[in-house]
Amino acid sequence: AQGRFRDLTLFAEQHAGVPDPRVAYTGHQWRWKLVHAFWEWAMSDDVTGLSSIAKSAPDPECRVTIGVLLSCALLRVEQAEDARDQLNQLVATDDLGPIDQGWCLVQRARMHAQVGDIAEAQADSLEAQRQLNGDPDDISASALAAAAAWILFTTAGFGRGDLGATLTASDTAIAWWRSQTTSSALSES
């Protein structure tokens, strides 16, 4: 979201079919419920809305999206075990595509690394890279593979990580967009 919440409210004000994210959505479209739950969490760190809609995700892709968001939100409020449980449930399912499975593994690897479970973080990162080895033009897959490479590098210990491979894996369209965003912000200040 890059903190552009005002843009979202302006967009909703300009388009009658877009619900105001600040107001609870009462319709039947699950994705608008997700937008409101995300808004509530971003504004207050309250994970209640995310937890509530996780139970009603209509398909595997939505289940992964809300599961990863919820796990990140739980980690932010220092509920690491609940966050890891959420990801463990997703990883254990057999109906996820390789990129979704890789996304869950990268998030779980990040959580393992944050709580000091280095071997588990590395194992999940390696498996994520195997899952994400496919279409080099998929920017989501390349960004997730870069994150997995970074986790492997940072958990390898001093002088043991492969910096060249990490830098190569990190050279993605997502990295370019982040650099462009940072550059734009700096040039405007």
GROMACS .gro file of N, CA and C in nm, residues 14-153:
model
  420
   14GLN      N    1  -1.436   0.897  -0.616
   14GLN     CA    2  -1.452   0.928  -0.758
   14GLN      C    3  -1.524   0.819  -0.838
   15HIS      N    4  -1.538   0.699  -0.780
   15HIS     CA    5  -1.599   0.587  -0.851
   15HIS      C    6  -1.710   0.526  -0.766
   16ALA      N    7  -1.831   0.541  -0.813
   16ALA     CA    8  -1.948   0.497  -0.736
   16ALA      C    9  -1.945   0.347  -0.704
   17GLY      N   10  -1.884   0.266  -0.787
   17GLY     CA   11  -1.882   0.121  -0.765
   17GLY      C   12  -1.775   0.075  -0.668
   18VAL      N   13  -1.694   0.168  -0.618
   18VAL     CA   14  -1.586   0.132  -0.526
   18VAL      C   15  -1.627   0.173  -0.385
   19PRO      N   16  -1.638   0.075  -0.295
   19PRO     CA   17  -1.678   0.108  -0.157
   19PRO      C   18  -1.570   0.186  -0.083
   20ASP      N   19  -1.612   0.269   0.008
   20ASP     CA   20  -1.521   0.344   0.093
   20ASP      C   21  -1.451   0.244   0.186
   21PRO      N   22  -1.319   0.237   0.183
   21PRO     CA   23  -1.249   0.137   0.265
   21PRO      C   24  -1.262   0.162   0.415
   22ARG      N   25  -1.302   0.282   0.453
   22ARG     CA   26  -1.315   0.315   0.595
   22ARG      C   27  -1.445   0.264   0.655
   23VAL      N   28  -1.539   0.224   0.568
   23VAL     CA   29  -1.672   0.180   0.612
   23VAL      C   30  -1.684   0.030   0.591
   24ALA      N   31  -1.735  -0.040   0.691
   24ALA     CA   32  -1.751  -0.185   0.681
   24ALA      C   33  -1.835  -0.219   0.558
   25TYR      N   34  -1.785  -0.310   0.478
   25TYR     CA   35  -1.854  -0.352   0.357
   25TYR      C   36  -1.956  -0.459   0.393
   26THR      N   37  -2.081  -0.439   0.351
   26THR     CA   38  -2.188  -0.533   0.386
   26THR      C   39  -2.236  -0.615   0.267
   27GLY      N   40  -2.173  -0.596   0.152
   27GLY     CA   41  -2.213  -0.671   0.032
   27GLY      C   42  -2.161  -0.814   0.035
   28HIS      N   43  -2.167  -0.878  -0.081
   28HIS     CA   44  -2.130  -1.020  -0.091
   28HIS      C   45  -1.994  -1.044  -0.155
   29GLN      N   46  -1.924  -0.940  -0.195
   29GLN     CA   47  -1.795  -0.959  -0.261
   29GLN      C   48  -1.684  -0.966  -0.157
   30TRP      N   49  -1.625  -1.083  -0.143
   30TRP     CA   50  -1.525  -1.108  -0.040
   30TRP      C   51  -1.406  -1.013  -0.051
   31ARG      N   52  -1.366  -0.980  -0.173
   31ARG     CA   53  -1.247  -0.896  -0.192
   31ARG      C   54  -1.266  -0.756  -0.134
   32TRP      N   55  -1.388  -0.702  -0.139
   32TRP     CA   56  -1.412  -0.572  -0.077
   32TRP      C   57  -1.407  -0.585   0.076
   33LYS      N   58  -1.448  -0.699   0.127
   33LYS     CA   59  -1.434  -0.722   0.271
   33LYS      C   60  -1.287  -0.725   0.309
   34LEU      N   61  -1.206  -0.782   0.222
   34LEU     CA   62  -1.062  -0.785   0.245
   34LEU      C   63  -1.005  -0.643   0.249
   35VAL      N   64  -1.047  -0.558   0.155
   35VAL     CA   65  -0.998  -0.420   0.152
   35VAL      C   66  -1.030  -0.350   0.283
   36HIS      N   67  -1.152  -0.366   0.332
   36HIS     CA   68  -1.189  -0.301   0.459
   36HIS      C   69  -1.111  -0.359   0.577
   37ALA      N   70  -1.096  -0.491   0.581
   37ALA     CA   71  -1.021  -0.554   0.691
   37ALA      C   72  -0.875  -0.509   0.688
   38PHE      N   73  -0.818  -0.498   0.568
   38PHE     CA   74  -0.682  -0.449   0.556
   38PHE      C   75  -0.673  -0.305   0.604
   39TRP      N   76  -0.771  -0.224   0.566
   39TRP     CA   77  -0.773  -0.083   0.610
   39TRP      C   78  -0.776  -0.076   0.763
   40GLU      N   79  -0.864  -0.152   0.823
   40GLU     CA   80  -0.873  -0.151   0.971
   40GLU      C   81  -0.740  -0.189   1.034
   41TRP      N   82  -0.679  -0.293   0.981
   41TRP     CA   83  -0.551  -0.336   1.038
   41TRP      C   84  -0.443  -0.229   1.018
   42ALA      N   85  -0.434  -0.172   0.897
   42ALA     CA   86  -0.332  -0.071   0.868
   42ALA      C   87  -0.347   0.052   0.955
   43MET      N   88  -0.471   0.086   0.990
   43MET     CA   89  -0.495   0.205   1.070
   43MET      C   90  -0.484   0.182   1.221
   44SER      N   91  -0.497   0.056   1.266
   44SER     CA   92  -0.504   0.035   1.411
   44SER      C   93  -0.426  -0.086   1.464
   45ASP      N   94  -0.370  -0.166   1.377
   45ASP     CA   95  -0.306  -0.293   1.417
   45ASP      C   96  -0.407  -0.394   1.470
   46ASP      N   97  -0.535  -0.369   1.451
   46ASP     CA   98  -0.638  -0.463   1.495
   46ASP      C   99  -0.652  -0.574   1.392
   47VAL      N  100  -0.625  -0.698   1.432
   47VAL     CA  101  -0.629  -0.811   1.339
   47VAL      C  102  -0.765  -0.879   1.335
   48THR      N  103  -0.863  -0.828   1.408
   48THR     CA  104  -0.994  -0.892   1.416
   48THR      C  105  -1.059  -0.909   1.281
   49GLY      N  106  -1.060  -0.805   1.200
   49GLY     CA  107  -1.123  -0.813   1.068
   49GLY      C  108  -1.054  -0.913   0.977
   50LEU      N  109  -0.921  -0.913   0.978
   50LEU     CA  110  -0.846  -1.009   0.896
   50LEU      C  111  -0.876  -1.151   0.941
   51SER      N  112  -0.878  -1.174   1.073
   51SER     CA  113  -0.909  -1.307   1.126
   51SER      C  114  -1.049  -1.350   1.087
   52SER      N  115  -1.142  -1.257   1.093
   52SER     CA  116  -1.281  -1.288   1.063
   52SER      C  117  -1.301  -1.331   0.918
   53ILE      N  118  -1.244  -1.258   0.824
   53ILE     CA  119  -1.268  -1.293   0.684
   53ILE      C  120  -1.182  -1.410   0.637
   54ALA      N  121  -1.079  -1.445   0.713
   54ALA     CA  122  -0.995  -1.560   0.674
   54ALA      C  123  -1.079  -1.687   0.666
   55LYS      N  124  -1.179  -1.695   0.749
   55LYS     CA  125  -1.263  -1.816   0.754
   55LYS      C  126  -1.352  -1.830   0.631
   56SER      N  127  -1.373  -1.720   0.559
   56SER     CA  128  -1.467  -1.725   0.446
   56SER      C  129  -1.401  -1.703   0.310
   57ALA      N  130  -1.270  -1.717   0.303
   57ALA     CA  131  -1.201  -1.698   0.174
   57ALA      C  132  -1.260  -1.794   0.071
   58PRO      N  133  -1.300  -1.743  -0.046
   58PRO     CA  134  -1.376  -1.824  -0.142
   58PRO      C  135  -1.295  -1.922  -0.227
   59ASP      N  136  -1.162  -1.906  -0.231
   59ASP     CA  137  -1.082  -1.994  -0.317
   59ASP      C  138  -0.939  -1.998  -0.263
   60PRO      N  139  -0.856  -2.089  -0.316
   60PRO     CA  140  -0.718  -2.101  -0.265
   60PRO      C  141  -0.637  -1.971  -0.276
   61GLU      N  142  -0.654  -1.897  -0.384
   61GLU     CA  143  -0.579  -1.774  -0.400
   61GLU      C  144  -0.615  -1.672  -0.293
   62CYS      N  145  -0.743  -1.659  -0.263
   62CYS     CA  146  -0.787  -1.567  -0.158
   62CYS      C  147  -0.742  -1.618  -0.021
   63ARG      N  148  -0.747  -1.749  -0.003
   63ARG     CA  149  -0.704  -1.808   0.124
   63ARG      C  150  -0.556  -1.777   0.150
   64VAL      N  151  -0.473  -1.786   0.046
   64VAL     CA  152  -0.332  -1.753   0.061
   64VAL      C  153  -0.314  -1.605   0.090
   65THR      N  154  -0.384  -1.521   0.016
   65THR     CA  155  -0.371  -1.376   0.035
   65THR      C  156  -0.404  -1.337   0.178
   66ILE      N  157  -0.519  -1.379   0.226
   66ILE     CA  158  -0.557  -1.341   0.362
   66ILE      C  159  -0.468  -1.411   0.465
   67GLY      N  160  -0.426  -1.533   0.436
   67GLY     CA  161  -0.339  -1.604   0.530
   67GLY      C  162  -0.204  -1.536   0.547
   68VAL      N  163  -0.145  -1.492   0.437
   68VAL     CA  164  -0.016  -1.421   0.446
   68VAL      C  165  -0.035  -1.286   0.513
   69LEU      N  166  -0.139  -1.212   0.475
   69LEU     CA  167  -0.165  -1.083   0.541
   69LEU      C  168  -0.187  -1.101   0.690
   70LEU      N  169  -0.268  -1.199   0.726
   70LEU     CA  170  -0.297  -1.222   0.866
   70LEU      C  171  -0.171  -1.264   0.941
   71SER      N  172  -0.089  -1.348   0.882
   71SER     CA  173   0.033  -1.389   0.950
   71SER      C  174   0.127  -1.270   0.971
   72CYS      N  175   0.137  -1.182   0.873
   72CYS     CA  176   0.220  -1.061   0.889
   72CYS      C  177   0.164  -0.970   0.998
   73ALA      N  178   0.032  -0.957   1.000
   73ALA     CA  179  -0.032  -0.874   1.103
   73ALA      C  180  -0.012  -0.934   1.242
   74LEU      N  181  -0.023  -1.064   1.253
   74LEU     CA  182  -0.003  -1.130   1.382
   74LEU      C  183   0.142  -1.115   1.428
   75LEU      N  184   0.235  -1.127   1.337
   75LEU     CA  185   0.376  -1.110   1.373
   75LEU      C  186   0.401  -0.968   1.421
   76ARG      N  187   0.337  -0.871   1.356
   76ARG     CA  188   0.355  -0.731   1.394
   76ARG      C  189   0.308  -0.705   1.537
   77VAL      N  190   0.204  -0.775   1.581
   77VAL     CA  191   0.154  -0.756   1.718
   77VAL      C  192   0.211  -0.862   1.813
   78GLU      N  193   0.325  -0.919   1.772
   78GLU     CA  194   0.404  -1.010   1.854
   78GLU      C  195   0.330  -1.140   1.890
   79GLN      N  196   0.254  -1.191   1.794
   79GLN     CA  197   0.190  -1.321   1.810
   79GLN      C  198   0.253  -1.418   1.709
   80ALA      N  199   0.385  -1.439   1.727
   80ALA     CA  200   0.463  -1.516   1.631
   80ALA      C  201   0.413  -1.660   1.617
   81GLU      N  202   0.375  -1.723   1.725
   81GLU     CA  203   0.327  -1.861   1.715
   81GLU      C  204   0.199  -1.871   1.633
   82ASP      N  205   0.106  -1.778   1.657
   82ASP     CA  206  -0.018  -1.777   1.579
   82ASP      C  207   0.011  -1.750   1.431
   83ALA      N  208   0.106  -1.659   1.406
   83ALA     CA  209   0.144  -1.628   1.268
   83ALA      C  210   0.202  -1.751   1.200
   84ARG      N  211   0.290  -1.821   1.270
   84ARG     CA  212   0.352  -1.940   1.212
   84ARG      C  213   0.247  -2.050   1.192
   85ASP      N  214   0.155  -2.064   1.285
   85ASP     CA  215   0.048  -2.163   1.270
   85ASP      C  216  -0.035  -2.136   1.144
   86GLN      N  217  -0.063  -2.009   1.121
   86GLN     CA  218  -0.140  -1.969   1.002
   86GLN      C  219  -0.067  -2.014   0.876
   87LEU      N  220   0.063  -1.988   0.870
   87LEU     CA  221   0.141  -2.027   0.753
   87LEU      C  222   0.158  -2.178   0.743
   88ASN      N  223   0.174  -2.245   0.857
   88ASN     CA  224   0.186  -2.392   0.855
   88ASN      C  225   0.062  -2.455   0.793
   89GLN      N  226  -0.055  -2.402   0.827
   89GLN     CA  227  -0.179  -2.455   0.770
   89GLN      C  228  -0.183  -2.436   0.619
   90LEU      N  229  -0.139  -2.320   0.573
   90LEU     CA  230  -0.139  -2.294   0.428
   90LEU      C  231  -0.040  -2.385   0.356
   91VAL      N  232   0.081  -2.396   0.409
   91VAL     CA  233   0.184  -2.478   0.345
   91VAL      C  234   0.140  -2.624   0.338
   92ALA      N  235   0.066  -2.669   0.438
   92ALA     CA  236   0.024  -2.809   0.444
   92ALA      C  237  -0.086  -2.844   0.345
   93THR      N  238  -0.155  -2.744   0.289
   93THR     CA  239  -0.262  -2.774   0.194
   93THR      C  240  -0.202  -2.818   0.061
   94ASP      N  241  -0.277  -2.894  -0.015
   94ASP     CA  242  -0.225  -2.943  -0.143
   94ASP      C  243  -0.293  -2.879  -0.264
   95ASP      N  244  -0.364  -2.769  -0.242
   95ASP     CA  245  -0.433  -2.707  -0.355
   95ASP      C  246  -0.374  -2.572  -0.396
   96LEU      N  247  -0.251  -2.542  -0.351
   96LEU     CA  248  -0.188  -2.415  -0.387
   96LEU      C  249  -0.100  -2.432  -0.510
   97GLY      N  250  -0.098  -2.330  -0.592
   97GLY     CA  251  -0.006  -2.328  -0.704
   97GLY      C  252   0.135  -2.303  -0.654
   98PRO      N  253   0.236  -2.325  -0.740
   98PRO     CA  254   0.374  -2.311  -0.695
   98PRO      C  255   0.409  -2.171  -0.644
   99ILE      N  256   0.357  -2.067  -0.708
   99ILE     CA  257   0.391  -1.932  -0.662
   99ILE      C  258   0.326  -1.903  -0.528
  100ASP      N  259   0.202  -1.944  -0.509
  100ASP     CA  260   0.138  -1.925  -0.378
  100ASP      C  261   0.209  -2.006  -0.270
  101GLN      N  262   0.247  -2.129  -0.303
  101GLN     CA  263   0.320  -2.211  -0.207
  101GLN      C  264   0.454  -2.143  -0.174
  102GLY      N  265   0.522  -2.091  -0.276
  102GLY     CA  266   0.648  -2.020  -0.254
  102GLY      C  267   0.629  -1.897  -0.167
  103TRP      N  268   0.518  -1.824  -0.189
  103TRP     CA  269   0.491  -1.704  -0.110
  103TRP      C  270   0.477  -1.742   0.038
  104CYS      N  271   0.402  -1.846   0.065
  104CYS     CA  272   0.384  -1.892   0.204
  104CYS      C  273   0.517  -1.935   0.265
  105LEU      N  274   0.597  -2.006   0.188
  105LEU     CA  275   0.726  -2.053   0.238
  105LEU      C  276   0.822  -1.937   0.268
  106VAL      N  277   0.824  -1.837   0.180
  106VAL     CA  278   0.911  -1.721   0.204
  106VAL      C  279   0.867  -1.648   0.331
  107GLN      N  280   0.736  -1.631   0.349
  107GLN     CA  281   0.688  -1.564   0.470
  107GLN      C  282   0.721  -1.646   0.595
  108ARG      N  283   0.704  -1.777   0.586
  108ARG     CA  284   0.736  -1.861   0.701
  108ARG      C  285   0.886  -1.859   0.728
  109ALA      N  286   0.968  -1.858   0.623
  109ALA     CA  287   1.113  -1.849   0.640
  109ALA      C  288   1.151  -1.719   0.710
  110ARG      N  289   1.087  -1.610   0.671
  110ARG     CA  290   1.114  -1.480   0.734
  110ARG      C  291   1.081  -1.484   0.883
  111MET      N  292   0.969  -1.548   0.915
  111MET     CA  293   0.929  -1.558   1.056
  111MET      C  294   1.025  -1.647   1.134
  112HIS      N  295   1.064  -1.760   1.073
  112HIS     CA  296   1.162  -1.846   1.139
  112HIS      C  297   1.290  -1.768   1.167
  113ALA      N  298   1.337  -1.691   1.070
  113ALA     CA  299   1.460  -1.614   1.087
  113ALA      C  300   1.445  -1.512   1.199
  114GLN      N  301   1.330  -1.446   1.205
  114GLN     CA  302   1.310  -1.343   1.308
  114GLN      C  303   1.311  -1.399   1.449
  115VAL      N  304   1.268  -1.524   1.466
  115VAL     CA  305   1.267  -1.582   1.600
  115VAL      C  306   1.388  -1.671   1.625
  116GLY      N  307   1.484  -1.673   1.531
  116GLY     CA  308   1.608  -1.744   1.552
  116GLY      C  309   1.612  -1.889   1.508
  117ASP      N  310   1.510  -1.937   1.438
  117ASP     CA  311   1.509  -2.074   1.386
  117ASP      C  312   1.577  -2.075   1.249
  118ILE      N  313   1.708  -2.063   1.250
  118ILE     CA  314   1.784  -2.045   1.127
  118ILE      C  315   1.773  -2.165   1.033
  119ALA      N  316   1.786  -2.286   1.085
  119ALA     CA  317   1.778  -2.405   0.999
  119ALA      C  318   1.643  -2.413   0.930
  120GLU      N  319   1.535  -2.383   1.003
  120GLU     CA  320   1.401  -2.384   0.943
  120GLU      C  321   1.386  -2.273   0.839
  121ALA      N  322   1.443  -2.156   0.868
  121ALA     CA  323   1.436  -2.044   0.773
  121ALA      C  324   1.507  -2.082   0.643
  122GLN      N  325   1.622  -2.145   0.655
  122GLN     CA  326   1.697  -2.183   0.536
  122GLN      C  327   1.624  -2.294   0.458
  123ALA      N  328   1.569  -2.391   0.529
  123ALA     CA  329   1.496  -2.499   0.462
  123ALA      C  330   1.377  -2.445   0.385
  124ASP      N  331   1.300  -2.355   0.447
  124ASP     CA  332   1.184  -2.296   0.378
  124ASP      C  333   1.228  -2.210   0.259
  125SER      N  334   1.339  -2.138   0.274
  125SER     CA  335   1.388  -2.054   0.164
  125SER      C  336   1.432  -2.139   0.045
  126LEU      N  337   1.500  -2.249   0.073
  126LEU     CA  338   1.543  -2.338  -0.035
  126LEU      C  339   1.422  -2.400  -0.106
  127GLU      N  340   1.323  -2.444  -0.028
  127GLU     CA  341   1.204  -2.503  -0.089
  127GLU      C  342   1.127  -2.397  -0.168
  128ALA      N  343   1.122  -2.274  -0.117
  128ALA     CA  344   1.055  -2.165  -0.189
  128ALA      C  345   1.123  -2.143  -0.324
  129GLN      N  346   1.256  -2.143  -0.324
  129GLN     CA  347   1.327  -2.123  -0.451
  129GLN      C  348   1.295  -2.235  -0.550
  130ARG      N  349   1.281  -2.357  -0.501
  130ARG     CA  350   1.243  -2.468  -0.590
  130ARG      C  351   1.103  -2.447  -0.646
  131GLN      N  352   1.011  -2.402  -0.561
  131GLN     CA  353   0.874  -2.377  -0.606
  131GLN      C  354   0.867  -2.263  -0.708
  132LEU      N  355   0.953  -2.164  -0.690
  132LEU     CA  356   0.946  -2.042  -0.770
  132LEU      C  357   1.032  -2.047  -0.896
  133ASN      N  358   1.100  -2.157  -0.917
  133ASN     CA  359   1.184  -2.173  -1.035
  133ASN      C  360   1.093  -2.206  -1.153
  134GLY      N  361   1.066  -2.108  -1.233
  134GLY     CA  362   0.973  -2.130  -1.343
  134GLY      C  363   0.978  -2.017  -1.442
  135ASP      N  364   0.872  -1.944  -1.451
  135ASP     CA  365   0.859  -1.837  -1.548
  135ASP      C  366   0.941  -1.715  -1.505
  136PRO      N  367   1.052  -1.685  -1.575
  136PRO     CA  368   1.136  -1.572  -1.535
  136PRO      C  369   1.069  -1.437  -1.557
  137ASP      N  370   0.959  -1.434  -1.633
  137ASP     CA  371   0.890  -1.308  -1.658
  137ASP      C  372   0.783  -1.276  -1.555
  138ASP      N  373   0.760  -1.366  -1.460
  138ASP     CA  374   0.660  -1.344  -1.355
  138ASP      C  375   0.724  -1.260  -1.245
  139ILE      N  376   0.683  -1.133  -1.236
  139ILE     CA  377   0.749  -1.044  -1.140
  139ILE      C  378   0.723  -1.084  -0.995
  140SER      N  379   0.608  -1.144  -0.969
  140SER     CA  380   0.582  -1.191  -0.832
  140SER      C  381   0.677  -1.303  -0.795
  141ALA      N  382   0.693  -1.398  -0.885
  141ALA     CA  383   0.783  -1.511  -0.857
  141ALA      C  384   0.927  -1.463  -0.842
  142SER      N  385   0.970  -1.370  -0.926
  142SER     CA  386   1.109  -1.322  -0.915
  142SER      C  387   1.131  -1.245  -0.786
  143ALA      N  388   1.031  -1.167  -0.742
  143ALA     CA  389   1.045  -1.094  -0.616
  143ALA      C  390   1.049  -1.189  -0.497
  144LEU      N  391   0.966  -1.292  -0.501
  144LEU     CA  392   0.967  -1.390  -0.392
  144LEU      C  393   1.097  -1.471  -0.391
  145ALA      N  394   1.147  -1.507  -0.508
  145ALA     CA  395   1.274  -1.579  -0.515
  145ALA      C  396   1.388  -1.492  -0.463
  146ALA      N  397   1.381  -1.362  -0.490
  146ALA     CA  398   1.482  -1.269  -0.438
  146ALA      C  399   1.476  -1.263  -0.286
  147ALA      N  400   1.355  -1.262  -0.232
  147ALA     CA  401   1.340  -1.260  -0.086
  147ALA      C  402   1.396  -1.389  -0.024
  148ALA      N  403   1.372  -1.501  -0.089
  148ALA     CA  404   1.426  -1.628  -0.040
  148ALA      C  405   1.579  -1.626  -0.045
  149ALA      N  406   1.635  -1.573  -0.153
  149ALA     CA  407   1.782  -1.564  -0.165
  149ALA      C  408   1.839  -1.473  -0.055
  150TRP      N  409   1.769  -1.365  -0.027
  150TRP     CA  410   1.815  -1.272   0.078
  150TRP      C  411   1.813  -1.341   0.214
  151ILE      N  412   1.709  -1.415   0.243
  151ILE     CA  413   1.702  -1.486   0.371
  151ILE      C  414   1.817  -1.587   0.381
  152LEU      N  415   1.843  -1.659   0.273
  152LEU     CA  416   1.955  -1.754   0.274
  152LEU      C  417   2.087  -1.682   0.297
  153PHE      N  418   2.105  -1.566   0.235
  153PHE     CA  419   2.230  -1.491   0.251
  153PHE      C  420   2.246  -1.439   0.394
   0.00000   0.00000   0.00000
